[in-house]
CSV table of C-alpha atoms in Angstrom, one decimal:
chain,number,residue,atom,x,y,z
X,1,MET,CA,0.0,0.0,0.0
X,2,ASN,CA,1.3,3.4,-1.0
X,3,ASN,CA,1.0,6.5,1.2
X,4,GLU,CA,-1.3,8.1,-1.4
X,5,ASP,CA,-3.7,5.2,-0.9
X,6,VAL,CA,-4.2,5.7,2.8
X,7,SER,CA,-7.1,7.9,3.7
X,8,ILE,CA,-8.2,9.5,6.9
X,9,GLY,CA,-11.0,7.0,7.1
X,10,ASP,CA,-8.5,4.1,7.1
X,11,ILE,CA,-6.5,5.7,9.9
X,12,PHE,CA,-9.7,6.3,11.8
X,13,ASN,CA,-10.8,2.7,11.4
X,14,ILE,CA,-7.3,1.5,12.5
X,15,VAL,CA,-7.5,3.5,15.7
X,16,LYS,CA,-11.1,2.5,16.3
X,17,LYS,CA,-10.4,-1.2,16.1
X,18,ARG,CA,-7.5,-0.9,18.5
X,19,LEU,CA,-9.0,1.8,20.8
X,20,PHE,CA,-8.7,-0.4,23.8
X,21,ILE,CA,-4.9,-0.4,23.3
X,22,VAL,CA,-4.8,3.4,23.2
X,23,VAL,CA,-7.0,3.7,26.3
X,24,ALA,CA,-5.0,1.1,28.2
X,25,VAL,CA,-1.6,2.8,27.4
X,26,THR,CA,-3.0,6.2,28.2
X,27,ALA,CA,-4.3,4.9,31.5
X,28,VAL,CA,-0.9,3.5,32.3
X,29,PHE,CA,0.8,6.8,31.6
X,30,ILE,CA,-1.8,8.6,33.7
X,31,GLY,CA,-1.0,6.2,36.6
X,32,LEU,CA,2.7,6.9,36.1
X,33,GLY,CA,2.0,10.7,36.0
X,34,VAL,CA,0.1,10.4,39.3
X,35,VAL,CA,2.9,8.5,41.0
X,36,PHE,CA,5.5,11.0,39.7
X,37,ALA,CA,3.4,14.0,40.7
X,38,LEU,CA,2.9,12.7,44.2
X,39,SER,CA,6.6,11.9,44.6
X,40,LYS,CA,7.5,15.6,44.1
X,41,PRO,CA,7.5,17.5,47.4
X,42,ASN,CA,5.7,20.8,47.8
X,43,VAL,CA,7.7,23.9,47.2
X,44,TYR,CA,7.0,27.3,48.8
X,45,GLN,CA,8.0,30.7,47.6
X,46,SER,CA,8.8,33.7,49.9
X,47,GLN,CA,9.1,37.0,48.2
X,48,VAL,CA,10.2,40.5,49.2
X,49,LEU,CA,9.8,43.7,47.2
X,50,LEU,CA,12.8,46.0,47.3
X,51,SER,CA,13.7,49.5,46.2
X,52,PRO,CA,17.3,50.7,45.6
X,53,ALA,CA,17.9,52.9,48.5
X,54,SER,CA,18.5,56.6,47.8
X,55,ASN,CA,21.7,57.8,49.5
X,56,PRO,CA,22.2,61.5,48.4
X,57,SER,CA,25.8,62.6,47.8
X,58,GLY,CA,25.2,65.9,49.6
X,59,GLY,CA,25.3,68.6,46.9
X,60,SER,CA,28.5,67.8,45.2
X,61,ALA,CA,27.3,68.7,41.7
X,62,GLY,CA,29.2,72.0,41.8
X,63,LEU,CA,32.4,70.2,42.6
X,64,SER,CA,32.2,67.7,39.8
X,65,GLY,CA,33.0,70.2,37.2
X,66,GLN,CA,36.0,71.6,39.1
X,67,ILE,CA,37.9,68.7,40.4
X,68,GLY,CA,36.1,65.6,39.0
X,69,GLY,CA,39.4,64.0,38.1
X,70,LEU,CA,40.8,64.5,41.6
X,71,ALA,CA,37.7,63.2,43.2
X,72,ALA,CA,37.7,60.1,41.0
X,73,LEU,CA,41.4,59.5,42.0
X,74,ALA,CA,40.4,59.6,45.7
X,75,GLY,CA,37.4,57.3,45.1
X,76,VAL,CA,34.8,59.9,45.7
X,77,GLN,CA,31.4,59.6,44.0
X,78,LEU,CA,30.3,63.0,42.8
X,79,GLY,CA,26.6,62.3,42.1
X,80,GLY,CA,25.1,61.1,38.8
X,81,GLY,CA,26.2,57.6,39.5
X,82,ALA,CA,23.3,56.4,41.6
X,83,ALA,CA,21.6,54.4,38.8
X,84,ASP,CA,24.9,52.7,37.9
X,85,LYS,CA,25.5,51.9,41.6
X,86,SER,CA,22.1,50.4,41.9
X,87,LEU,CA,22.7,48.1,38.9
X,88,LEU,CA,26.1,47.2,40.3
X,89,HIS,CA,24.5,46.2,43.7
X,90,ILE,CA,21.8,44.1,41.9
X,91,GLU,CA,24.5,42.2,40.0
X,92,ARG,CA,26.4,41.7,43.2
X,93,PHE,CA,23.3,40.4,44.8
X,94,LYS,CA,23.3,37.3,42.5
X,95,SER,CA,27.1,37.0,42.1
X,96,ARG,CA,29.0,33.9,42.9
X,97,VAL,CA,31.2,35.7,45.4
X,98,PHE,CA,28.4,37.0,47.5
X,99,LEU,CA,26.1,33.9,47.4
X,100,THR,CA,28.8,31.3,48.1
X,101,LYS,CA,30.0,33.4,51.1
X,102,PHE,CA,26.3,33.7,52.2
X,103,ILE,CA,25.7,29.9,52.0
X,104,ALA,CA,28.9,29.2,53.9
X,105,ALA,CA,28.3,31.9,56.5
X,106,HIS,CA,24.8,30.5,57.4
X,107,ASP,CA,25.7,26.8,56.9
X,108,LEU,CA,22.9,26.4,54.3
X,109,LYS,CA,24.5,23.6,52.2
X,110,LYS,CA,22.3,20.9,53.9
X,111,LYS,CA,19.1,23.0,53.7
X,112,LEU,CA,19.6,23.9,50.0
X,113,TYR,CA,20.9,20.5,48.7
X,114,ALA,CA,20.0,17.6,51.0
X,115,VAL,CA,16.3,18.3,52.0
X,116,GLN,CA,14.0,15.5,50.9
X,117,ASN,CA,10.8,16.8,52.3
X,118,TYR,CA,9.2,19.0,55.0
X,119,SER,CA,7.1,17.6,57.9
X,120,TRP,CA,4.2,19.9,58.8
X,121,GLU,CA,3.4,17.9,61.9
X,122,SER,CA,6.9,18.2,63.5
X,123,ASN,CA,7.9,21.4,61.7
X,124,LYS,CA,11.2,19.7,60.8
X,125,LEU,CA,13.1,19.1,57.6
X,126,VAL,CA,13.5,15.6,56.4
X,127,TYR,CA,16.9,15.0,54.8
X,128,ASP,CA,18.0,12.5,52.1
X,129,PRO,CA,20.8,10.4,53.7
X,130,GLU,CA,22.5,9.9,50.3
X,131,LYS,CA,22.7,13.6,49.6
X,132,LEU,CA,23.9,14.3,53.2
X,133,ALA,CA,26.7,11.9,52.6
X,134,GLN,CA,27.7,13.7,49.4
X,135,LEU,CA,28.3,16.9,51.4
X,136,GLU,CA,31.0,15.2,53.5
X,137,GLN,CA,34.7,15.6,52.5
X,138,GLY,CA,36.2,12.5,51.1
X,139,ASN,CA,33.0,11.2,49.4
X,140,PRO,CA,33.7,10.2,45.8
X,141,ASP,CA,30.6,12.1,44.8
X,142,PHE,CA,31.4,15.1,47.0
X,143,VAL,CA,29.1,18.1,46.3
X,144,SER,CA,31.1,21.3,46.6
X,145,LEU,CA,30.0,24.8,47.8
X,146,ASN,CA,30.2,26.0,44.2
X,147,ARG,CA,27.8,23.2,43.0
X,148,VAL,CA,25.3,24.1,45.8
X,149,PHE,CA,25.5,27.7,44.6
X,150,GLU,CA,24.7,26.7,41.0
X,151,LEU,CA,21.8,24.6,42.1
X,152,PHE,CA,20.5,27.4,44.3
X,153,ILE,CA,20.6,29.9,41.4
X,154,GLU,CA,18.9,27.4,39.1
X,155,ASP,CA,16.1,26.1,41.4
X,156,ASN,CA,15.7,28.3,44.5
X,157,PHE,CA,16.7,31.9,43.7
X,158,LYS,CA,14.8,34.5,41.7
X,159,LEU,CA,15.8,38.2,41.3
X,160,GLU,CA,13.9,40.4,38.9
X,161,LEU,CA,14.2,44.1,38.2
X,162,ASP,CA,11.1,45.9,37.0
X,163,SER,CA,12.4,48.3,34.3
X,164,LYS,CA,9.3,50.6,34.6
X,165,THR,CA,9.2,51.1,38.3
X,166,GLY,CA,12.9,50.3,39.2
X,167,LEU,CA,11.6,48.0,42.0
X,168,ILE,CA,13.3,44.6,42.6
X,169,LYS,CA,11.5,41.3,43.4
X,170,LEU,CA,13.6,38.8,45.4
X,171,ALA,CA,12.1,35.3,45.8
X,172,VAL,CA,13.5,32.2,47.4
X,173,LEU,CA,11.9,28.7,46.9
X,174,HIS,CA,12.2,25.9,49.4
X,175,GLN,CA,10.3,22.8,50.6
X,176,SER,CA,9.8,24.5,53.9
X,177,PRO,CA,7.9,27.8,54.0
X,178,ASN,CA,9.7,28.9,57.1
X,179,VAL,CA,13.2,28.3,55.6
X,180,ALA,CA,12.1,30.1,52.4
X,181,LYS,CA,11.3,33.2,54.5
X,182,GLU,CA,14.4,32.8,56.7
X,183,ILE,CA,16.7,32.8,53.7
X,184,THR,CA,14.9,35.7,52.0
X,185,ASP,CA,15.3,37.9,55.1
X,186,LEU,CA,19.0,36.8,55.6
X,187,LEU,CA,19.8,37.7,51.9
X,188,VAL,CA,18.5,41.2,52.3
X,189,LYS,CA,20.2,41.7,55.6
X,190,ASP,CA,23.5,40.4,54.4
X,191,ILE,CA,23.7,42.3,51.1
X,192,ASN,CA,22.9,45.5,52.9
X,193,GLN,CA,25.5,44.8,55.6
X,194,GLU,CA,28.2,43.9,53.1
X,195,ILE,CA,27.7,47.0,51.0
X,196,ARG,CA,27.6,49.2,54.1
X,197,GLN,CA,30.9,47.8,55.3
X,198,GLU,CA,32.4,48.3,51.9
X,199,GLU,CA,31.2,51.9,51.7
X,200,ILE,CA,32.7,52.6,55.1
X,201,ILE,CA,36.1,51.1,54.1
X,202,ASP,CA,36.1,53.1,50.8
X,203,ALA,CA,35.1,56.3,52.6
X,204,ASN,CA,38.0,55.9,55.1
X,205,LYS,CA,40.5,55.3,52.3
X,206,SER,CA,39.2,58.4,50.5
X,207,ILE,CA,39.4,60.5,53.7
X,208,ASP,CA,43.0,59.4,54.3
X,209,TYR,CA,43.9,60.3,50.8
X,210,LEU,CA,42.2,63.7,50.9
X,211,GLU,CA,43.6,64.6,54.2
X,212,THR,CA,47.1,63.8,53.0
X,213,ALA,CA,46.5,65.9,49.9
X,214,LEU,CA,45.2,68.7,52.0
X,215,GLU,CA,48.4,68.9,54.0
X,216,ASN,CA,50.4,69.2,50.8
X,217,THR,CA,48.7,72.2,49.3
X,218,ASN,CA,48.7,75.8,50.2
X,219,VAL,CA,46.1,77.0,47.7
X,220,LEU,CA,43.0,78.3,49.6
X,221,GLU,CA,40.5,77.4,46.9
X,222,THR,CA,41.8,73.9,46.5
X,223,LYS,CA,41.8,73.5,50.3
X,224,LYS,CA,38.1,74.5,50.3
X,225,MET,CA,37.3,71.9,47.8
X,226,PHE,CA,39.2,69.2,49.7
X,227,TYR,CA,37.2,70.1,52.9
X,228,GLN,CA,34.0,69.7,51.0
X,229,LEU,CA,35.0,66.3,49.6
X,230,ILE,CA,36.1,65.2,53.1
X,231,GLU,CA,32.8,66.3,54.5
X,232,GLN,CA,31.0,64.3,51.8
X,233,GLN,CA,32.9,61.2,52.7
X,234,HIS,CA,32.1,61.6,56.4
X,235,ARG,CA,28.4,61.9,55.4
X,236,THR,CA,28.7,58.7,53.5
X,237,LYS,CA,30.3,57.0,56.5
X,238,MET,CA,27.5,58.3,58.8
X,239,LEU,CA,24.8,57.0,56.5
X,240,ALA,CA,26.4,53.6,56.0
X,241,SER,CA,26.9,53.3,59.8
X,242,VAL,CA,23.4,54.1,60.9
X,243,LYS,CA,21.3,53.1,57.9
X,244,LYS,CA,20.6,49.3,58.0
X,245,GLU,CA,18.8,49.3,54.6
X,246,TYR,CA,21.7,51.1,53.0
X,247,ALA,CA,21.6,49.5,49.5
X,248,PHE,CA,18.1,48.0,49.3
X,249,LYS,CA,15.0,49.3,51.1
X,250,VAL,CA,12.2,46.8,51.9
X,251,ILE,CA,8.9,47.9,50.5
X,252,ASP,CA,6.9,44.7,51.0
X,253,PRO,CA,8.6,42.3,53.5
X,254,ALA,CA,8.7,38.6,53.0
X,255,ILE,CA,6.2,36.4,54.9
X,256,VAL,CA,5.8,32.7,55.6
X,257,PRO,CA,3.9,31.4,52.5
X,258,GLU,CA,0.7,29.5,53.3
X,259,ARG,CA,0.1,28.1,49.8
X,260,LYS,CA,2.5,26.0,47.8
X,261,TYR,CA,4.2,27.5,44.8
X,262,GLY,CA,4.5,24.1,43.1
X,263,PRO,CA,4.5,21.5,41.7
X,264,ASN,CA,1.4,21.7,39.5
X,265,ARG,CA,0.4,18.1,39.9
X,266,ALA,CA,-2.7,18.4,37.7
X,267,LEU,CA,-0.6,19.7,34.9
X,268,ILE,CA,2.0,16.9,35.3
X,269,VAL,CA,-0.8,14.3,35.1
X,270,VAL,CA,-2.3,16.0,32.0
X,271,ILE,CA,1.1,16.0,30.3
X,272,PHE,CA,1.7,12.3,31.0
X,273,ALA,CA,-1.8,11.6,29.7
X,274,LEU,CA,-1.2,13.5,26.5
X,275,LEU,CA,2.2,11.8,26.0
X,276,GLY,CA,0.7,8.4,26.5
X,277,GLY,CA,-2.2,9.1,24.2
X,278,VAL,CA,0.0,10.4,21.4
X,279,LEU,CA,2.5,7.5,21.7
X,280,ALA,CA,-0.2,4.9,21.8
X,281,THR,CA,-2.2,6.4,18.9
X,282,GLY,CA,1.0,6.7,16.8
X,283,GLY,CA,2.1,3.2,17.6
X,284,VAL,CA,-1.4,1.8,16.7
X,285,ILE,CA,-1.5,3.6,13.4
X,286,VAL,CA,2.0,2.5,12.4
X,287,PHE,CA,1.4,-1.2,13.2
X,288,GLY,CA,-2.1,-1.0,11.7
X,289,LEU,CA,-0.8,0.3,8.4
X,290,ARG,CA,1.9,-2.3,8.3
X,291,ALA,CA,-0.7,-5.0,8.9
X,292,MET,CA,-2.8,-3.7,6.0
X,293,ASN,CA,0.2,-3.6,3.8
X,294,ASN,CA,1.2,-7.2,4.6
X,295,GLN,CA,-2.3,-8.3,3.8
X,296,GLU,CA,-2.4,-6.7,0.4
X,297,GLN,CA,1.0,-8.2,-0.5
X,298,LYS,CA,-0.3,-11.6,0.3
C-alpha cells in the first residue's frame, strides 16, 4: 500500500479497532503521572519587594566640574552615578562571590541541597541520607559549595528588576515555607551589611587620601574643595553606619507562605496523559498500516 492510498478514514478505522490499546496505554501513563506528581515535594516561595535605597551625595554637583578627576582618584562619587551603583548592587546580589559566602556563613548547604521533604506535623526538615553523605569531604561524589551555589541559582533563587518602576523582586523557593522566608530575610540583611561595610572602608580610604593631599597644598580654593570632599565622605560613613537598609530598602517584606508554589500536579498528570495518548495512537497507526500492507502483499 502506498502512502497516497491511505485515507483519513483508514486511519480512523485502525484507531477505532484498537481503541482499547490506546485507552490502556494512556491509563498506564496517567498512573505513572500520578505517581510521579505525588513523589515531588511541595515547594513554597517567599518574596520580598525591594527598592534601591537613595543615598544622596550631599550637593557635590558643583564640585564635579571643578575637580572631578581628583575626586575620582580619591574614590569619591560626585553624584550622577546612583543608577549605575544600583545596577552594580543588583549584579552583586546574585554574584557567585556573595552567594557562596552567604551559603557558607549561614551553613545552608544541607538546607539547600539535601532536603527531601518537610514535615508539617513536627515542623522539621527531612533529609536525604545519600545527599547528606555527598556533602562530606572524602566522598567520591562530593558536592562542593560551588555546586550548591549553581543549584541554588537554578532552582531556588529569583531576582527580577522591573524596568518601569525600578523595583526589585527577590524570591526564594524551598520545601519549607519557614526556611524560604528565613533565607529571603537573611539575603536582604547580608547584602545591605556587606555594602555598608564596603562603603565605610572606601570612605575611610578616601578621607585618608584627601587629608594627606590637603596637608600638601597651600592654595586656599583647593583646600576649600578638599574640605567639601572630606565632608561628603564623612556623610557617606555616617549613612552607612546608621542606615541598615543602605543599598536596598524593603517595600513589602517577606512572609511565611501559606500556599504551595509548586509543583502543579494536575498539569503533570495531563502532560503524562497526552504523552501516553500520542504515543499509543501513533504506535497503533504504524502497526495497523503495516498489517494492512502485509495483507495486500499476500
